[in-house]
Amino acid sequence: MRGGPAALQSSVTRLIVRPASLLHRRSNTITTLTTIQSIILHRVLQKSTGKSGTTLTASATFSTMASSFHPEQARVPPAVQLPVPPITKFKIGLCQLKVTADKERNILHARTAIEEAAEKGAKLVVLPEIWNSPYSNDSFPVYAEEIDAGFDASPSTAMLSEVASLLSITIVGGSIPERSGDKLYNTCCVFGPDGKLKAKHRKIHLFDIDIPGKITFVESKTLTAGETPTIVDTEVGRIGIGICYDIRFQELAMLYAARGAHLLCYPGAFNMTTGPLHWELLQRARAVDNQLYVATCSPARDVGAGYVAWGHSTLVGPFGEVLATTEHDEAIIISDIDYSQIELRRTNLPLEKQRRGDLYQLVDVQRSNSQ
């Protein structure tokens, strides 16, 4: 009975202008379909219990049916239970910054923005992708910092650590070019309120694209892909980290959700070709598919730059709703996150209990190998 009762009601409404005889026949058809639906449901209930006249509810029956699909096997290893976060409600700050060729200026500017976001109540602050350097293969080697060598070799992360500690906030530090040995990475560092480095994510999926007449960029000319998904427990919940192009790969987001993430953060610099088409679409898809929060932070648009960013930093809720966003100019977005909405939406749409583990599986290779 395609369309269900709502569709049938719509059909009746449209038939009001038709002759009464037609409406009468249509009404009989609706009654017959409703009767058939009741018979089918009754037989389903009988089959599930082996009894007639059962009082078992339809929802309980469908739950029993779903269990036969082995939803717990759709994630390998099985998905972990969503952890209780240290805090349920808090403010997030997304700092959409203009990036220049002056690295020292970029660092000072980012610090000022973080301080402003904290003054407005943000307990978590997110910076853009490649905020301390122009976005180009020529610039990456010049602006790269040796993060593992300590703060003396990495003034950008030294600033992030200091300001996180001074303001007692968590910072998802966008990304900067990182040098490690003879390799370069596009790297995001996460700092806790104590100023300590809690996690480091190296961009897993490199931005190698060619849209003739629009844009061609090959990150792999200079950068090396990261090897490890990054999920981190912070004072504002469990956060999965991706960088820009990582957002296109739903498997990574699904993996983070299966590991119990409350929030996914994607510092990113989409361009003027893919930005209008895909930026918001991908954020909302990652959020609604996994029923969690998604935050993105872009550089502000500079039409005179070699690479022009789309902007539009955004926070999306677990129902796919855009909670806060901006245009392309510099901006500091402050918005509320309420993790109780995750449980609410997962109750409204219990997707985790409805997956078909008998038909498909997502394998978390890293977790599987560690067991």
C-alpha positions as YAML, in Angstrom:
chain: A
units: angstrom
residues:
- id: 1
  name: MET
  ca: [0.00, 0.00, 0.00]
- id: 2
  name: ARG
  ca: [2.45, 2.60, -1.23]
- id: 3
  name: GLY
  ca: [2.28, 6.00, 0.43]
- id: 4
  name: GLY
  ca: [0.33, 4.88, 3.53]
- id: 5
  name: PRO
  ca: [-2.71, 6.61, 5.12]
- id: 6
  name: ALA
  ca: [-1.34, 10.13, 4.48]
- id: 7
  name: ALA
  ca: [-1.15, 9.41, 0.76]
- id: 8
  name: LEU
  ca: [-4.68, 7.97, 0.79]
- id: 9
  name: GLN
  ca: [-5.99, 11.05, 2.58]
- id: 10
  name: SER
  ca: [-4.36, 13.20, -0.08]
- id: 11
  name: SER
  ca: [-6.09, 11.14, -2.77]
- id: 12
  name: VAL
  ca: [-9.48, 11.64, -1.11]
- id: 13
  name: THR
  ca: [-8.89, 15.37, -0.95]
- id: 14
  name: ARG
  ca: [-8.10, 15.50, -4.65]
- id: 15
  name: LEU
  ca: [-11.25, 13.45, -5.45]
- id: 16
  name: ILE
  ca: [-13.64, 15.92, -3.85]
- id: 17
  name: VAL
  ca: [-14.08, 17.70, -7.18]
- id: 18
  name: ARG
  ca: [-14.96, 14.45, -8.96]
- id: 19
  name: PRO
  ca: [-18.48, 12.96, -9.41]
- id: 20
  name: ALA
  ca: [-20.01, 11.43, -6.29]
- id: 21
  name: SER
  ca: [-20.04, 7.94, -7.83]
- id: 22
  name: LEU
  ca: [-16.28, 8.05, -8.25]
- id: 23
  name: LEU
  ca: [-15.80, 9.24, -4.71]
- id: 24
  name: HIS
  ca: [-18.03, 6.41, -3.44]
- id: 25
  name: ARG
  ca: [-16.00, 3.80, -5.31]
- id: 26
  name: ARG
  ca: [-12.77, 5.38, -4.07]
- id: 27
  name: SER
  ca: [-14.05, 5.31, -0.48]
- id: 28
  name: ASN
  ca: [-14.84, 1.60, -0.78]
- id: 29
  name: THR
  ca: [-11.32, 1.02, -2.09]
- id: 30
  name: ILE
  ca: [-9.83, 2.82, 0.91]
- id: 31
  name: THR
  ca: [-11.94, 0.75, 3.30]
- id: 32
  name: THR
  ca: [-10.85, -2.45, 1.57]
- id: 33
  name: LEU
  ca: [-7.16, -1.45, 1.72]
- id: 34
  name: THR
  ca: [-7.42, -0.59, 5.40]
- id: 35
  name: THR
  ca: [-9.03, -3.99, 6.06]
- id: 36
  name: ILE
  ca: [-6.24, -5.75, 4.15]
- id: 37
  name: GLN
  ca: [-3.65, -3.82, 6.15]
- id: 38
  name: SER
  ca: [-5.27, -4.96, 9.40]
- id: 39
  name: ILE
  ca: [-5.32, -8.58, 8.24]
- id: 40
  name: ILE
  ca: [-1.64, -8.44, 7.28]
- id: 41
  name: LEU
  ca: [-0.68, -6.97, 10.65]
- id: 42
  name: HIS
  ca: [-2.77, -9.63, 12.44]
- id: 43
  name: ARG
  ca: [-0.98, -12.40, 10.52]
- id: 44
  name: VAL
  ca: [2.41, -10.86, 11.33]
- id: 45
  name: LEU
  ca: [1.48, -10.87, 15.00]
- id: 46
  name: GLN
  ca: [0.33, -14.47, 14.79]
- id: 47
  name: LYS
  ca: [3.54, -15.55, 13.10]
- id: 48
  name: SER
  ca: [5.71, -13.84, 15.69]
- id: 49
  name: THR
  ca: [3.92, -15.37, 18.68]
- id: 50
  name: GLY
  ca: [2.34, -18.54, 17.32]
- id: 51
  name: LYS
  ca: [-0.97, -17.46, 18.84]
- id: 52
  name: SER
  ca: [-4.16, -15.84, 17.66]
- id: 53
  name: GLY
  ca: [-5.77, -12.93, 19.44]
- id: 54
  name: THR
  ca: [-2.42, -11.78, 20.84]
- id: 55
  name: THR
  ca: [-2.15, -8.45, 22.63]
- id: 56
  name: LEU
  ca: [1.48, -7.93, 21.58]
- id: 57
  name: THR
  ca: [1.97, -4.41, 20.24]
- id: 58
  name: ALA
  ca: [3.06, -3.78, 16.67]
- id: 59
  name: SER
  ca: [6.20, -1.97, 17.84]
- id: 60
  name: ALA
  ca: [7.24, -4.96, 19.94]
- id: 61
  name: THR
  ca: [6.62, -7.26, 16.98]
- id: 62
  name: PHE
  ca: [8.68, -5.14, 14.63]
- id: 63
  name: SER
  ca: [11.44, -5.04, 17.26]
- id: 64
  name: THR
  ca: [11.40, -8.84, 17.36]
- id: 65
  name: MET
  ca: [11.57, -8.97, 13.59]
- id: 66
  name: ALA
  ca: [14.48, -6.50, 13.54]
- id: 67
  name: SER
  ca: [16.48, -8.61, 15.99]
- id: 68
  name: SER
  ca: [16.44, -11.44, 13.47]
- id: 69
  name: PHE
  ca: [18.38, -9.13, 11.13]
- id: 70
  name: HIS
  ca: [21.30, -9.08, 13.63]
- id: 71
  name: PRO
  ca: [21.78, -5.28, 13.73]
- id: 72
  name: GLU
  ca: [24.62, -5.66, 16.23]
- id: 73
  name: GLN
  ca: [26.62, -7.44, 13.52]
- id: 74
  name: ALA
  ca: [26.43, -4.46, 11.15]
- id: 75
  name: ARG
  ca: [29.46, -3.01, 12.95]
- id: 76
  name: VAL
  ca: [32.61, -5.10, 13.40]
- id: 77
  name: PRO
  ca: [33.58, -4.98, 16.22]
- id: 78
  name: PRO
  ca: [30.11, -4.11, 17.58]
- id: 79
  name: ALA
  ca: [29.42, -0.42, 18.11]
- id: 80
  name: VAL
  ca: [30.25, 0.85, 21.58]
- id: 81
  name: GLN
  ca: [27.55, 2.39, 23.73]
- id: 82
  name: LEU
  ca: [27.38, 6.18, 23.55]
- id: 83
  name: PRO
  ca: [29.42, 7.34, 26.55]
- id: 84
  name: VAL
  ca: [28.07, 9.76, 29.13]
- id: 85
  name: PRO
  ca: [29.82, 13.07, 28.34]
- id: 86
  name: PRO
  ca: [31.40, 15.19, 31.10]
- id: 87
  name: ILE
  ca: [29.03, 17.97, 30.08]
- id: 88
  name: THR
  ca: [25.70, 17.78, 28.26]
- id: 89
  name: LYS
  ca: [25.17, 21.39, 27.23]
- id: 90
  name: PHE
  ca: [27.81, 23.90, 26.20]
- id: 91
  name: LYS
  ca: [28.66, 26.56, 23.64]
- id: 92
  name: ILE
  ca: [30.89, 25.95, 20.63]
- id: 93
  name: GLY
  ca: [32.81, 28.66, 18.80]
- id: 94
  name: LEU
  ca: [33.72, 28.40, 15.10]
- id: 95
  name: CYS
  ca: [36.37, 30.94, 14.10]
- id: 96
  name: GLN
  ca: [36.23, 31.67, 10.36]
- id: 97
  name: LEU
  ca: [39.48, 33.54, 9.78]
- id: 98
  name: LYS
  ca: [41.15, 35.33, 6.91]
- id: 99
  name: VAL
  ca: [44.56, 33.81, 6.22]
- id: 100
  name: THR
  ca: [47.50, 35.84, 4.92]
- id: 101
  name: ALA
  ca: [51.08, 35.17, 3.88]
- id: 102
  name: ASP
  ca: [52.26, 36.59, 7.23]
- id: 103
  name: LYS
  ca: [52.54, 33.59, 9.54]
- id: 104
  name: GLU
  ca: [53.16, 35.62, 12.69]
- id: 105
  name: ARG
  ca: [50.09, 37.72, 11.96]
- id: 106
  name: ASN
  ca: [48.00, 34.59, 11.35]
- id: 107
  name: ILE
  ca: [48.99, 33.16, 14.74]
- id: 108
  name: LEU
  ca: [48.18, 36.39, 16.59]
- id: 109
  name: HIS
  ca: [44.90, 36.76, 14.70]
- id: 110
  name: ALA
  ca: [43.85, 33.21, 15.56]
- id: 111
  name: ARG
  ca: [44.66, 33.79, 19.22]
- id: 112
  name: THR
  ca: [42.53, 36.94, 19.29]
- id: 113
  name: ALA
  ca: [39.61, 35.07, 17.73]
- id: 114
  name: ILE
  ca: [39.89, 32.20, 20.24]
- id: 115
  name: GLU
  ca: [39.90, 34.69, 23.11]
- id: 116
  name: GLU
  ca: [36.81, 36.42, 21.72]
- id: 117
  name: ALA
  ca: [34.97, 33.12, 21.33]
- id: 118
  name: ALA
  ca: [35.82, 32.18, 24.92]
- id: 119
  name: GLU
  ca: [34.61, 35.57, 26.15]
- id: 120
  name: LYS
  ca: [31.28, 34.78, 24.50]
- id: 121
  name: GLY
  ca: [31.02, 31.55, 26.46]
- id: 122
  name: ALA
  ca: [32.51, 28.94, 24.14]
- id: 123
  name: LYS
  ca: [33.93, 25.90, 25.93]
- id: 124
  name: LEU
  ca: [35.03, 24.36, 22.63]
- id: 125
  name: VAL
  ca: [36.67, 26.45, 19.90]
- id: 126
  name: VAL
  ca: [37.38, 25.22, 16.37]
- id: 127
  name: LEU
  ca: [39.80, 26.82, 13.88]
- id: 128
  name: PRO
  ca: [39.92, 26.46, 10.06]
- id: 129
  name: GLU
  ca: [41.98, 24.16, 7.88]
- id: 130
  name: ILE
  ca: [45.50, 25.55, 7.16]
- id: 131
  name: TRP
  ca: [44.99, 28.73, 9.19]
- id: 132
  name: ASN
  ca: [48.67, 29.67, 9.58]
- id: 133
  name: SER
  ca: [49.64, 29.41, 5.90]
- id: 134
  name: PRO
  ca: [48.34, 30.10, 2.41]
- id: 135
  name: TYR
  ca: [46.69, 26.99, 0.99]
- id: 136
  name: SER
  ca: [49.10, 25.91, -1.75]
- id: 137
  name: ASN
  ca: [51.60, 23.18, -2.45]
- id: 138
  name: ASP
  ca: [54.31, 25.83, -2.67]
- id: 139
  name: SER
  ca: [53.48, 27.14, 0.80]
- id: 140
  name: PHE
  ca: [53.14, 23.88, 2.71]
- id: 141
  name: PRO
  ca: [56.91, 23.15, 2.93]
- id: 142
  name: VAL
  ca: [57.71, 26.77, 3.84]
- id: 143
  name: TYR
  ca: [55.16, 27.11, 6.65]
- id: 144
  name: ALA
  ca: [55.39, 23.55, 8.00]
- id: 145
  name: GLU
  ca: [56.20, 23.04, 11.69]
- id: 146
  name: GLU
  ca: [57.75, 20.09, 13.52]
- id: 147
  name: ILE
  ca: [54.99, 19.52, 16.05]
- id: 148
  name: ASP
  ca: [56.66, 16.52, 17.69]
- id: 149
  name: ALA
  ca: [59.87, 18.50, 18.25]
- id: 150
  name: GLY
  ca: [58.21, 20.71, 20.86]
- id: 151
  name: PHE
  ca: [56.76, 24.19, 21.04]
- id: 152
  name: ASP
  ca: [60.01, 25.92, 20.10]
- id: 153
  name: ALA
  ca: [59.77, 24.26, 16.68]
- id: 154
  name: SER
  ca: [56.02, 24.85, 16.43]
- id: 155
  name: PRO
  ca: [54.88, 28.38, 17.32]
- id: 156
  name: SER
  ca: [51.34, 27.68, 16.07]
- id: 157
  name: THR
  ca: [50.71, 24.78, 18.45]
- id: 158
  name: ALA
  ca: [52.57, 26.59, 21.23]
- id: 159
  name: MET
  ca: [49.98, 29.37, 20.98]
- id: 160
  name: LEU
  ca: [47.10, 26.88, 20.98]
- id: 161
  name: SER
  ca: [48.42, 25.14, 24.08]
- id: 162
  name: GLU
  ca: [48.97, 28.37, 25.96]
- id: 163
  name: VAL
  ca: [45.59, 29.92, 25.20]
- id: 164
  name: ALA
  ca: [43.71, 26.66, 25.92]
- id: 165
  name: SER
  ca: [45.32, 26.57, 29.36]
- id: 166
  name: LEU
  ca: [44.81, 30.26, 30.10]
- id: 167
  name: LEU
  ca: [41.13, 30.16, 29.12]
- id: 168
  name: SER
  ca: [40.42, 26.61, 30.39]
- id: 169
  name: ILE
  ca: [38.83, 25.58, 27.10]
- id: 170
  name: THR
  ca: [39.15, 22.75, 24.59]
- id: 171
  name: ILE
  ca: [40.54, 23.69, 21.17]
- id: 172
  name: VAL
  ca: [40.26, 21.75, 17.93]
- id: 173
  name: GLY
  ca: [43.12, 23.61, 16.31]
- id: 174
  name: GLY
  ca: [42.06, 23.57, 12.67]
- id: 175
  name: SER
  ca: [45.05, 22.31, 10.75]
- id: 176
  name: ILE
  ca: [48.56, 23.38, 9.88]
- id: 177
  name: PRO
  ca: [51.28, 21.91, 7.64]
- id: 178
  name: GLU
  ca: [53.33, 19.49, 9.74]
- id: 179
  name: ARG
  ca: [56.86, 18.32, 9.03]
- id: 180
  name: SER
  ca: [57.89, 14.91, 10.33]
- id: 181
  name: GLY
  ca: [61.22, 13.65, 9.03]
- id: 182
  name: ASP
  ca: [61.12, 14.00, 5.27]
- id: 183
  name: LYS
  ca: [57.32, 13.99, 5.09]
- id: 184
  name: LEU
  ca: [54.69, 16.70, 5.25]
- id: 185
  name: TYR
  ca: [51.17, 16.26, 6.64]
- id: 186
  name: ASN
  ca: [48.00, 18.31, 6.95]
- id: 187
  name: THR
  ca: [47.53, 18.03, 10.71]
- id: 188
  name: CYS
  ca: [44.92, 18.95, 13.31]
- id: 189
  name: CYS
  ca: [45.91, 19.19, 16.99]
- id: 190
  name: VAL
  ca: [43.42, 19.02, 19.85]
- id: 191
  name: PHE
  ca: [44.31, 20.69, 23.16]
- id: 192
  name: GLY
  ca: [42.54, 20.33, 26.49]
- id: 193
  name: PRO
  ca: [41.89, 22.98, 29.17]
- id: 194
  name: ASP
  ca: [45.18, 22.04, 30.81]
- id: 195
  name: GLY
  ca: [47.06, 23.00, 27.63]
- id: 196
  name: LYS
  ca: [48.15, 19.43, 26.92]
- id: 197
  name: LEU
  ca: [47.98, 17.90, 23.44]
- id: 198
  name: LYS
  ca: [45.15, 15.37, 23.58]
- id: 199
  name: ALA
  ca: [45.19, 14.16, 19.96]
- id: 200
  name: LYS
  ca: [46.77, 14.75, 16.58]
- id: 201
  name: HIS
  ca: [44.93, 13.92, 13.36]
- id: 202
  name: ARG
  ca: [46.74, 13.75, 10.04]
- id: 203
  name: LYS
  ca: [44.42, 14.19, 7.08]
- id: 204
  name: ILE
  ca: [43.58, 10.70, 5.85]
- id: 205
  name: HIS
  ca: [42.12, 11.45, 2.42]
- id: 206
  name: LEU
  ca: [44.23, 13.81, 0.35]
- id: 207
  name: PHE
  ca: [42.60, 16.42, -1.85]
- id: 208
  name: ASP
  ca: [43.50, 15.24, -5.36]
- id: 209
  name: ILE
  ca: [40.84, 16.43, -7.80]
- id: 210
  name: ASP
  ca: [40.54, 17.59, -11.39]
- id: 211
  name: ILE
  ca: [37.40, 19.34, -12.60]
- id: 212
  name: PRO
  ca: [38.37, 20.66, -16.05]
- id: 213
  name: GLY
  ca: [37.83, 24.36, -16.47]
- id: 214
  name: LYS
  ca: [37.03, 24.73, -12.76]
- id: 215
  name: ILE
  ca: [39.66, 23.51, -10.33]
- id: 216
  name: THR
  ca: [42.63, 21.16, -10.20]
- id: 217
  name: PHE
  ca: [44.53, 20.53, -6.99]
- id: 218
  name: VAL
  ca: [46.81, 17.65, -6.04]
- id: 219
  name: GLU
  ca: [47.74, 17.65, -2.36]
- id: 220
  name: SER
  ca: [49.71, 14.46, -2.79]
- id: 221
  name: LYS
  ca: [52.38, 16.42, -4.68]
- id: 222
  name: THR
  ca: [53.66, 17.60, -1.31]
- id: 223
  name: LEU
  ca: [51.61, 15.97, 1.46]
- id: 224
  name: THR
  ca: [51.49, 12.43, 2.82]
- id: 225
  name: ALA
  ca: [48.20, 10.84, 3.87]
- id: 226
  name: GLY
  ca: [47.63, 10.05, 7.53]
- id: 227
  name: GLU
  ca: [47.17, 6.45, 8.59]
- id: 228
  name: THR
  ca: [44.96, 6.67, 11.66]
- id: 229
  name: PRO
  ca: [41.37, 7.72, 12.36]
- id: 230
  name: THR
  ca: [41.31, 10.05, 15.36]
- id: 231
  name: ILE
  ca: [38.68, 10.03, 18.09]
- id: 232
  name: VAL
  ca: [39.38, 11.78, 21.38]
- id: 233
  name: ASP
  ca: [37.68, 12.04, 24.75]
- id: 234
  name: THR
  ca: [37.58, 15.66, 25.83]
- id: 235
  name: GLU
  ca: [35.97, 17.78, 28.53]
- id: 236
  name: VAL
  ca: [33.14, 18.46, 26.05]
- id: 237
  name: GLY
  ca: [32.51, 14.90, 24.92]
- id: 238
  name: ARG
  ca: [33.94, 12.35, 22.53]
- id: 239
  name: ILE
  ca: [35.00, 13.99, 19.26]
- id: 240
  name: GLY
  ca: [35.90, 12.43, 15.91]
- id: 241
  name: ILE
  ca: [38.29, 14.49, 13.80]
- id: 242
  name: GLY
  ca: [38.42, 14.82, 10.02]
- id: 243
  name: ILE
  ca: [39.99, 17.44, 7.77]
- id: 244
  name: CYS
  ca: [38.16, 18.85, 4.74]
- id: 245
  name: TYR
  ca: [38.23, 16.08, 2.09]
- id: 246
  name: ASP
  ca: [37.81, 13.50, 4.88]
- id: 247
  name: ILE
  ca: [34.16, 14.57, 5.12]
- id: 248
  name: ARG
  ca: [33.42, 13.04, 1.69]
- id: 249
  name: PHE
  ca: [34.07, 9.55, 3.01]
- id: 250
  name: GLN
  ca: [31.06, 8.41, 4.98]
- id: 251
  name: GLU
  ca: [32.87, 5.32, 6.20]
- id: 252
  name: LEU
  ca: [35.09, 7.44, 8.44]
- id: 253
  name: ALA
  ca: [32.09, 9.18, 10.00]
- id: 254
  name: MET
  ca: [30.32, 5.82, 10.46]
- id: 255
  name: LEU
  ca: [33.42, 4.46, 12.14]
- id: 256
  name: TYR
  ca: [33.52, 7.42, 14.54]
- id: 257
  name: ALA
  ca: [29.83, 6.98, 15.34]
- id: 258
  name: ALA
  ca: [30.43, 3.29, 16.07]
- id: 259
  name: ARG
  ca: [33.21, 4.33, 18.43]
- id: 260
  name: GLY
  ca: [30.77, 6.48, 20.40]
- id: 261
  name: ALA
  ca: [31.41, 9.98, 19.07]
- id: 262
  name: HIS
  ca: [29.06, 12.77, 20.15]
- id: 263
  name: LEU
  ca: [30.49, 15.30, 17.71]
- id: 264
  name: LEU
  ca: [32.47, 15.28, 14.47]
- id: 265
  name: CYS
  ca: [34.72, 18.27, 13.76]
- id: 266
  name: TYR
  ca: [35.91, 18.96, 10.22]
- id: 267
  name: PRO
  ca: [38.18, 21.96, 9.71]
- id: 268
  name: GLY
  ca: [37.88, 22.42, 5.94]
- id: 269
  name: ALA
  ca: [38.49, 24.75, 3.02]
- id: 270
  name: PHE
  ca: [36.06, 23.84, 0.26]
- id: 271
  name: ASN
  ca: [36.43, 25.90, -2.89]
- id: 272
  name: MET
  ca: [34.16, 27.99, -5.11]
- id: 273
  name: THR
  ca: [33.29, 25.01, -7.32]
- id: 274
  name: THR
  ca: [32.48, 22.27, -4.82]
- id: 275
  name: GLY
  ca: [31.51, 24.55, -1.93]
- id: 276
  name: PRO
  ca: [28.13, 25.74, -3.24]
- id: 277
  name: LEU
  ca: [27.19, 22.20, -4.29]
- id: 278
  name: HIS
  ca: [28.51, 19.95, -1.57]
- id: 279
  name: TRP
  ca: [29.67, 21.75, 1.60]
- id: 280
  name: GLU
  ca: [26.37, 21.94, 3.50]
- id: 281
  name: LEU
  ca: [25.06, 18.77, 1.85]
- id: 282
  name: LEU
  ca: [27.93, 16.67, 3.16]
- id: 283
  name: GLN
  ca: [27.74, 18.10, 6.67]
- id: 284
  name: ARG
  ca: [24.04, 17.40, 6.94]
- id: 285
  name: ALA
  ca: [24.49, 13.92, 5.47]
- id: 286
  name: ARG
  ca: [27.21, 12.99, 7.97]
- id: 287
  name: ALA
  ca: [25.06, 14.32, 10.83]
- id: 288
  name: VAL
  ca: [21.74, 12.73, 9.89]
- id: 289
  name: ASP
  ca: [23.22, 9.39, 8.83]
- id: 290
  name: ASN
  ca: [25.02, 8.99, 12.15]
- id: 291
  name: GLN
  ca: [22.61, 10.97, 14.35]
- id: 292
  name: LEU
  ca: [25.23, 13.17, 15.98]
- id: 293
  name: TYR
  ca: [26.56, 16.73, 15.80]
- id: 294
  name: VAL
  ca: [28.82, 17.94, 12.99]
- id: 295
  name: ALA
  ca: [30.87, 21.15, 13.15]
- id: 296
  name: THR
  ca: [32.90, 22.60, 10.29]
- id: 297
  name: CYS
  ca: [35.22, 25.59, 10.20]
- id: 298
  name: SER
  ca: [36.49, 27.21, 7.01]
- id: 299
  name: PRO
  ca: [38.89, 30.05, 6.31]
- id: 300
  name: ALA
  ca: [37.20, 33.28, 5.28]
- id: 301
  name: ARG
  ca: [37.10, 33.99, 1.56]
- id: 302
  name: ASP
  ca: [39.94, 35.95, 0.00]
- id: 303
  name: VAL
  ca: [39.25, 36.50, -3.70]
- id: 304
  name: GLY
  ca: [42.84, 37.57, -4.22]
- id: 305
  name: ALA
  ca: [44.29, 34.29, -2.95]
- id: 306
  name: GLY
  ca: [45.56, 31.50, -5.18]
- id: 307
  name: TYR
  ca: [43.00, 29.19, -3.59]
- id: 308
  name: VAL
  ca: [39.64, 30.82, -2.83]
- id: 309
  name: ALA
  ca: [37.72, 29.26, 0.07]
- id: 310
  name: TRP
  ca: [33.93, 28.96, 0.12]
- id: 311
  name: GLY
  ca: [33.55, 29.86, 3.81]
- id: 312
  name: HIS
  ca: [30.16, 29.10, 5.40]
- id: 313
  name: SER
  ca: [31.39, 27.50, 8.65]
- id: 314
  name: THR
  ca: [28.46, 25.57, 10.13]
- id: 315
  name: LEU
  ca: [27.07, 23.57, 13.03]
- id: 316
  name: VAL
  ca: [24.58, 20.79, 12.20]
- id: 317
  name: GLY
  ca: [22.45, 18.90, 14.71]
- id: 318
  name: PRO
  ca: [21.74, 15.15, 14.90]
- id: 319
  name: PHE
  ca: [18.50, 15.50, 12.94]
- id: 320
  name: GLY
  ca: [20.35, 17.10, 10.01]
- id: 321
  name: GLU
  ca: [19.22, 20.60, 10.95]
- id: 322
  name: VAL
  ca: [21.52, 23.59, 10.40]
- id: 323
  name: LEU
  ca: [21.82, 25.16, 13.85]
- id: 324
  name: ALA
  ca: [24.24, 27.96, 12.97]
- id: 325
  name: THR
  ca: [26.14, 29.14, 9.93]
- id: 326
  name: THR
  ca: [27.62, 32.24, 8.31]
- id: 327
  name: GLU
  ca: [28.51, 33.60, 4.89]
- id: 328
  name: HIS
  ca: [32.05, 33.97, 3.51]
- id: 329
  name: ASP
  ca: [33.50, 36.88, 5.50]
- id: 330
  name: GLU
  ca: [35.40, 36.63, 8.76]
- id: 331
  name: ALA
  ca: [33.09, 35.61, 11.59]
- id: 332
  name: ILE
  ca: [32.97, 33.96, 14.99]
- id: 333
  name: ILE
  ca: [29.93, 31.70, 15.29]
- id: 334
  name: ILE
  ca: [28.73, 30.86, 18.77]
- id: 335
  name: SER
  ca: [26.09, 28.17, 19.10]
- id: 336
  name: ASP
  ca: [24.70, 25.75, 21.66]
- id: 337
  name: ILE
  ca: [25.23, 22.00, 21.68]
- id: 338
  name: ASP
  ca: [22.88, 19.79, 23.67]
- id: 339
  name: TYR
  ca: [23.86, 16.13, 23.62]
- id: 340
  name: SER
  ca: [20.43, 15.05, 24.92]
- id: 341
  name: GLN
  ca: [19.26, 15.66, 21.36]
- id: 342
  name: ILE
  ca: [21.35, 12.70, 20.21]
- id: 343
  name: GLU
  ca: [19.45, 10.27, 22.42]
- id: 344
  name: LEU
  ca: [16.15, 11.89, 21.44]
- id: 345
  name: ARG
  ca: [16.75, 11.51, 17.72]
- id: 346
  name: ARG
  ca: [18.07, 7.98, 18.10]
- id: 347
  name: THR
  ca: [14.86, 7.15, 19.95]
- id: 348
  name: ASN
  ca: [12.74, 8.81, 17.26]
- id: 349
  name: LEU
  ca: [14.57, 6.91, 14.51]
- id: 350
  name: PRO
  ca: [16.19, 3.80, 16.07]
- id: 351
  name: LEU
  ca: [18.49, 3.16, 13.12]
- id: 352
  name: GLU
  ca: [21.06, 1.28, 15.17]
- id: 353
  name: LYS
  ca: [18.46, -1.37, 16.02]
- id: 354
  name: GLN
  ca: [17.24, -1.58, 12.43]
- id: 355
  name: ARG
  ca: [20.48, -2.19, 10.55]
- id: 356
  name: ARG
  ca: [20.79, -5.38, 8.53]
- id: 357
  name: GLY
  ca: [23.84, -7.12, 9.92]
- id: 358
  name: ASP
  ca: [22.78, -10.12, 7.89]
- id: 359
  name: LEU
  ca: [23.33, -8.12, 4.68]
- id: 360
  name: TYR
  ca: [26.19, -5.68, 5.31]
- id: 361
  name: GLN
  ca: [28.96, -4.80, 7.75]
- id: 362
  name: LEU
  ca: [31.32, -1.91, 8.45]
- id: 363
  name: VAL
  ca: [34.67, -3.24, 9.63]
- id: 364
  name: ASP
  ca: [36.79, -1.02, 11.89]
- id: 365
  name: VAL
  ca: [40.20, -2.39, 10.91]
- id: 366
  name: GLN
  ca: [42.09, -0.61, 13.65]
- id: 367
  name: ARG
  ca: [39.80, -1.86, 16.44]
- id: 368
  name: SER
  ca: [39.67, -5.35, 14.97]
- id: 369
  name: ASN
  ca: [43.45, -5.61, 14.82]
- id: 370
  name: SER
  ca: [43.82, -4.45, 18.42]
- id: 371
  name: GLN
  ca: [41.60, -7.20, 19.78]
...
